Amino acid sequence: MKLVFAGTPEVAVPALDALIASGRHEVAAVVTRPDAPAGRGRRLVASPVAERAEEAGIEVLKPVKPRDEAFLARLREIAPDCCPVVAYGALLPRVALDIPAQGWVNLHFSLLPAWRGAAPVQHAVMAGDEITGASTFLIEEGLDSGPVYGTVTEEVRPTDTSGDLLTRLAFAGAGLLAATMDGIEDGTLKAVPQPGDGVTLAPKISVEDAHVDWAAPALRVDRVVRGCTPAPGAWTVFRGERLKLIQVALAPERTDLAPGALGVGKNNVYVGTGSCAVELLWVQAQGKKPMRAADWARGVRIGAGEVVGG
């Protein structure tokens, strides 16, 4: 088939690579979000997908909005059979959805109908899911509600951050998307409507969602920290300033600390929760680089009775 691939961030690159490498289909063009300011200089930088496409000599389309007439006209000229999508980052209007004969097929990082929305992997980690995966489905105008072509499953490991899990899913999902394109082309794959039950939503995680509640059980605190790593980053407040929490561990042996209370040893820093304590392993103070929590504690000289939170 002739394909136009739509995607923007680094997590979409493995799928683009898999489609290029398959040799079975022609990736005629790539659709991605416009260049965005990045770094200290805030200069405009192309998306990871745009950079990879340019390296491969593939035409790159960067519409401000996918309903822009110039973009739609070019898409009609290319006349793709199918448009595979991974984390493109913009809603596709009906007029665009109707252009490819086989539609737009999205790789979504959950086992649909679970975790429809922008942040499925973060929500899976924060909810304590033991198994998640990726799905390919035909895009409709509803939110991730289209019929499903295929799935792959992935175990959520006890120490996984959302970043760890998303990296594995990006590569597993790349193979699934390539296989889905093959199945659509040869007619062996038919999309199956999603069941009406089991629907859960995964809206974007806000900075406030990442604010740790120390009155919650330790298991919940650990899941929030892992689910919000690397973005937007779990955090608490210490001495009136934000303290980013990069890695914690359950400390079931410490049940003597009230929620938010700090317990500092020679090489350990503990915080009380609604159940047992958690040990802070890596943190990042405002304006500082990430550091081991024990080094941070020595630097700030935590006094008796000090707390985090608020």
PDB file of N, CA and C in Angstrom, residues 1-3 79-84 94 96-106 137-139 149 180-181 183-187 189-191:
ATOM      1  N   MET A   1       0.833  -1.198   0.000  1.00  0.00           N
ATOM      2  CA  MET A   1       0.000   0.000   0.000  1.00  0.00           C
ATOM      3  C   MET A   1       0.868   1.249   0.000  1.00  0.00           C
ATOM      4  N   LYS A   2       0.301   2.320  -0.495  1.00  0.00           N
ATOM      5  CA  LYS A   2       0.942   3.628  -0.359  1.00  0.00           C
ATOM      6  C   LYS A   2       0.470   4.229   0.966  1.00  0.00           C
ATOM      7  N   LEU A   3       1.429   4.581   1.835  1.00  0.00           N
ATOM      8  CA  LEU A   3       1.113   5.060   3.176  1.00  0.00           C
ATOM      9  C   LEU A   3       1.541   6.504   3.363  1.00  0.00           C
ATOM     10  N   ALA A  79      -2.725  10.615  -2.557  1.00  0.00           N
ATOM     11  CA  ALA A  79      -3.719   9.537  -2.640  1.00  0.00           C
ATOM     12  C   ALA A  79      -3.267   8.274  -1.916  1.00  0.00           C
ATOM     13  N   PRO A  80      -3.030   8.378  -0.583  1.00  0.00           N
ATOM     14  CA  PRO A  80      -2.585   7.192   0.152  1.00  0.00           C
ATOM     15  C   PRO A  80      -3.700   6.153   0.259  1.00  0.00           C
ATOM     16  N   ASP A  81      -3.295   4.881   0.322  1.00  0.00           N
ATOM     17  CA  ASP A  81      -4.260   3.814   0.582  1.00  0.00           C
ATOM     18  C   ASP A  81      -4.648   3.794   2.059  1.00  0.00           C
ATOM     19  N   CYS A  82      -3.682   4.118   2.929  1.00  0.00           N
ATOM     20  CA  CYS A  82      -3.922   4.076   4.372  1.00  0.00           C
ATOM     21  C   CYS A  82      -2.970   5.059   5.057  1.00  0.00           C
ATOM     22  N   CYS A  83      -3.411   5.585   6.204  1.00  0.00           N
ATOM     23  CA  CYS A  83      -2.576   6.511   6.974  1.00  0.00           C
ATOM     24  C   CYS A  83      -2.381   5.956   8.385  1.00  0.00           C
ATOM     25  N   PRO A  84      -1.257   5.279   8.658  1.00  0.00           N
ATOM     26  CA  PRO A  84      -0.966   4.833  10.023  1.00  0.00           C
ATOM     27  C   PRO A  84      -0.583   6.014  10.908  1.00  0.00           C
ATOM     28  N   ARG A  94     -13.198  15.067   9.781  1.00  0.00           N
ATOM     29  CA  ARG A  94     -13.838  14.092   8.909  1.00  0.00           C
ATOM     30  C   ARG A  94     -13.321  14.184   7.476  1.00  0.00           C
ATOM     31  N   ALA A  96     -10.438  14.903   6.402  1.00  0.00           N
ATOM     32  CA  ALA A  96      -9.142  14.219   6.279  1.00  0.00           C
ATOM     33  C   ALA A  96      -9.307  12.711   6.418  1.00  0.00           C
ATOM     34  N   LEU A  97     -10.169  12.289   7.348  1.00  0.00           N
ATOM     35  CA  LEU A  97     -10.376  10.858   7.575  1.00  0.00           C
ATOM     36  C   LEU A  97     -10.882  10.153   6.322  1.00  0.00           C
ATOM     37  N   ASP A  98     -11.609  10.877   5.493  1.00  0.00           N
ATOM     38  CA  ASP A  98     -12.229  10.264   4.315  1.00  0.00           C
ATOM     39  C   ASP A  98     -11.287  10.107   3.116  1.00  0.00           C
ATOM     40  N   ILE A  99     -10.092  10.673   3.180  1.00  0.00           N
ATOM     41  CA  ILE A  99      -9.222  10.669   1.997  1.00  0.00           C
ATOM     42  C   ILE A  99      -8.623   9.287   1.703  1.00  0.00           C
ATOM     43  N   PRO A 100      -7.951   8.624   2.649  1.00  0.00           N
ATOM     44  CA  PRO A 100      -7.394   7.304   2.307  1.00  0.00           C
ATOM     45  C   PRO A 100      -8.482   6.230   2.230  1.00  0.00           C
ATOM     46  N   ALA A 101      -8.370   5.350   1.257  1.00  0.00           N
ATOM     47  CA  ALA A 101      -9.399   4.322   1.042  1.00  0.00           C
ATOM     48  C   ALA A 101      -9.554   3.411   2.257  1.00  0.00           C
ATOM     49  N   GLN A 102      -8.437   3.115   2.934  1.00  0.00           N
ATOM     50  CA  GLN A 102      -8.470   2.224   4.103  1.00  0.00           C
ATOM     51  C   GLN A 102      -8.467   3.000   5.427  1.00  0.00           C
ATOM     52  N   GLY A 103      -8.651   4.301   5.346  1.00  0.00           N
ATOM     53  CA  GLY A 103      -8.766   5.110   6.555  1.00  0.00           C
ATOM     54  C   GLY A 103      -7.437   5.374   7.251  1.00  0.00           C
ATOM     55  N   TRP A 104      -7.551   5.894   8.456  1.00  0.00           N
ATOM     56  CA  TRP A 104      -6.403   6.190   9.319  1.00  0.00           C
ATOM     57  C   TRP A 104      -6.390   5.147  10.437  1.00  0.00           C
ATOM     58  N   VAL A 105      -5.268   4.478  10.612  1.00  0.00           N
ATOM     59  CA  VAL A 105      -5.167   3.398  11.597  1.00  0.00           C
ATOM     60  C   VAL A 105      -4.192   3.807  12.694  1.00  0.00           C
ATOM     61  N   ASN A 106      -4.711   3.904  13.908  1.00  0.00           N
ATOM     62  CA  ASN A 106      -3.937   4.419  15.030  1.00  0.00           C
ATOM     63  C   ASN A 106      -3.325   3.299  15.864  1.00  0.00           C
ATOM     64  N   PHE A 137      -6.259   0.422  15.751  1.00  0.00           N
ATOM     65  CA  PHE A 137      -7.696   0.552  15.493  1.00  0.00           C
ATOM     66  C   PHE A 137      -7.957   1.583  14.404  1.00  0.00           C
ATOM     67  N   LEU A 138      -9.114   1.463  13.789  1.00  0.00           N
ATOM     68  CA  LEU A 138      -9.533   2.400  12.749  1.00  0.00           C
ATOM     69  C   LEU A 138     -10.076   3.659  13.407  1.00  0.00           C
ATOM     70  N   ILE A 139      -9.496   4.802  13.075  1.00  0.00           N
ATOM     71  CA  ILE A 139      -9.891   6.056  13.709  1.00  0.00           C
ATOM     72  C   ILE A 139     -11.278   6.481  13.248  1.00  0.00           C
ATOM     73  N   TYR A 149      -8.068  -3.682  15.150  1.00  0.00           N
ATOM     74  CA  TYR A 149      -7.461  -4.659  14.249  1.00  0.00           C
ATOM     75  C   TYR A 149      -6.647  -5.703  15.010  1.00  0.00           C
ATOM     76  N   THR A 180      -0.334  -4.991  11.035  1.00  0.00           N
ATOM     77  CA  THR A 180      -1.694  -4.528  10.728  1.00  0.00           C
ATOM     78  C   THR A 180      -1.782  -4.015   9.301  1.00  0.00           C
ATOM     79  N   MET A 181      -0.768  -3.266   8.864  1.00  0.00           N
ATOM     80  CA  MET A 181      -0.757  -2.794   7.480  1.00  0.00           C
ATOM     81  C   MET A 181      -0.752  -3.983   6.511  1.00  0.00           C
ATOM     82  N   GLY A 183      -1.924  -7.016   7.049  1.00  0.00           N
ATOM     83  CA  GLY A 183      -3.220  -7.687   7.103  1.00  0.00           C
ATOM     84  C   GLY A 183      -4.324  -6.927   6.385  1.00  0.00           C
ATOM     85  N   ILE A 184      -4.254  -5.604   6.463  1.00  0.00           N
ATOM     86  CA  ILE A 184      -5.245  -4.784   5.738  1.00  0.00           C
ATOM     87  C   ILE A 184      -5.035  -4.940   4.239  1.00  0.00           C
ATOM     88  N   GLU A 185      -3.762  -4.926   3.817  1.00  0.00           N
ATOM     89  CA  GLU A 185      -3.478  -5.027   2.385  1.00  0.00           C
ATOM     90  C   GLU A 185      -3.938  -6.361   1.805  1.00  0.00           C
ATOM     91  N   ASP A 186      -3.638  -7.464   2.489  1.00  0.00           N
ATOM     92  CA  ASP A 186      -3.983  -8.767   1.902  1.00  0.00           C
ATOM     93  C   ASP A 186      -5.383  -9.257   2.270  1.00  0.00           C
ATOM     94  N   GLY A 187      -6.111  -8.431   3.040  1.00  0.00           N
ATOM     95  CA  GLY A 187      -7.502  -8.748   3.326  1.00  0.00           C
ATOM     96  C   GLY A 187      -7.731  -9.783   4.413  1.00  0.00           C
ATOM     97  N   LEU A 189      -7.211  -9.266   7.638  1.00  0.00           N
ATOM     98  CA  LEU A 189      -7.477  -8.625   8.924  1.00  0.00           C
ATOM     99  C   LEU A 189      -8.723  -7.761   8.834  1.00  0.00           C
ATOM    100  N   LYS A 190      -9.651  -7.987   9.727  1.00  0.00           N
ATOM    101  CA  LYS A 190     -10.868  -7.190   9.800  1.00  0.00           C
ATOM    102  C   LYS A 190     -10.967  -6.541  11.182  1.00  0.00           C
ATOM    103  N   ALA A 191     -11.358  -5.289  11.204  1.00  0.00           N
ATOM    104  CA  ALA A 191     -11.488  -4.577  12.478  1.00  0.00           C
ATOM    105  C   ALA A 191     -12.734  -5.055  13.219  1.00  0.00           C
TER     106      ALA A 191
END
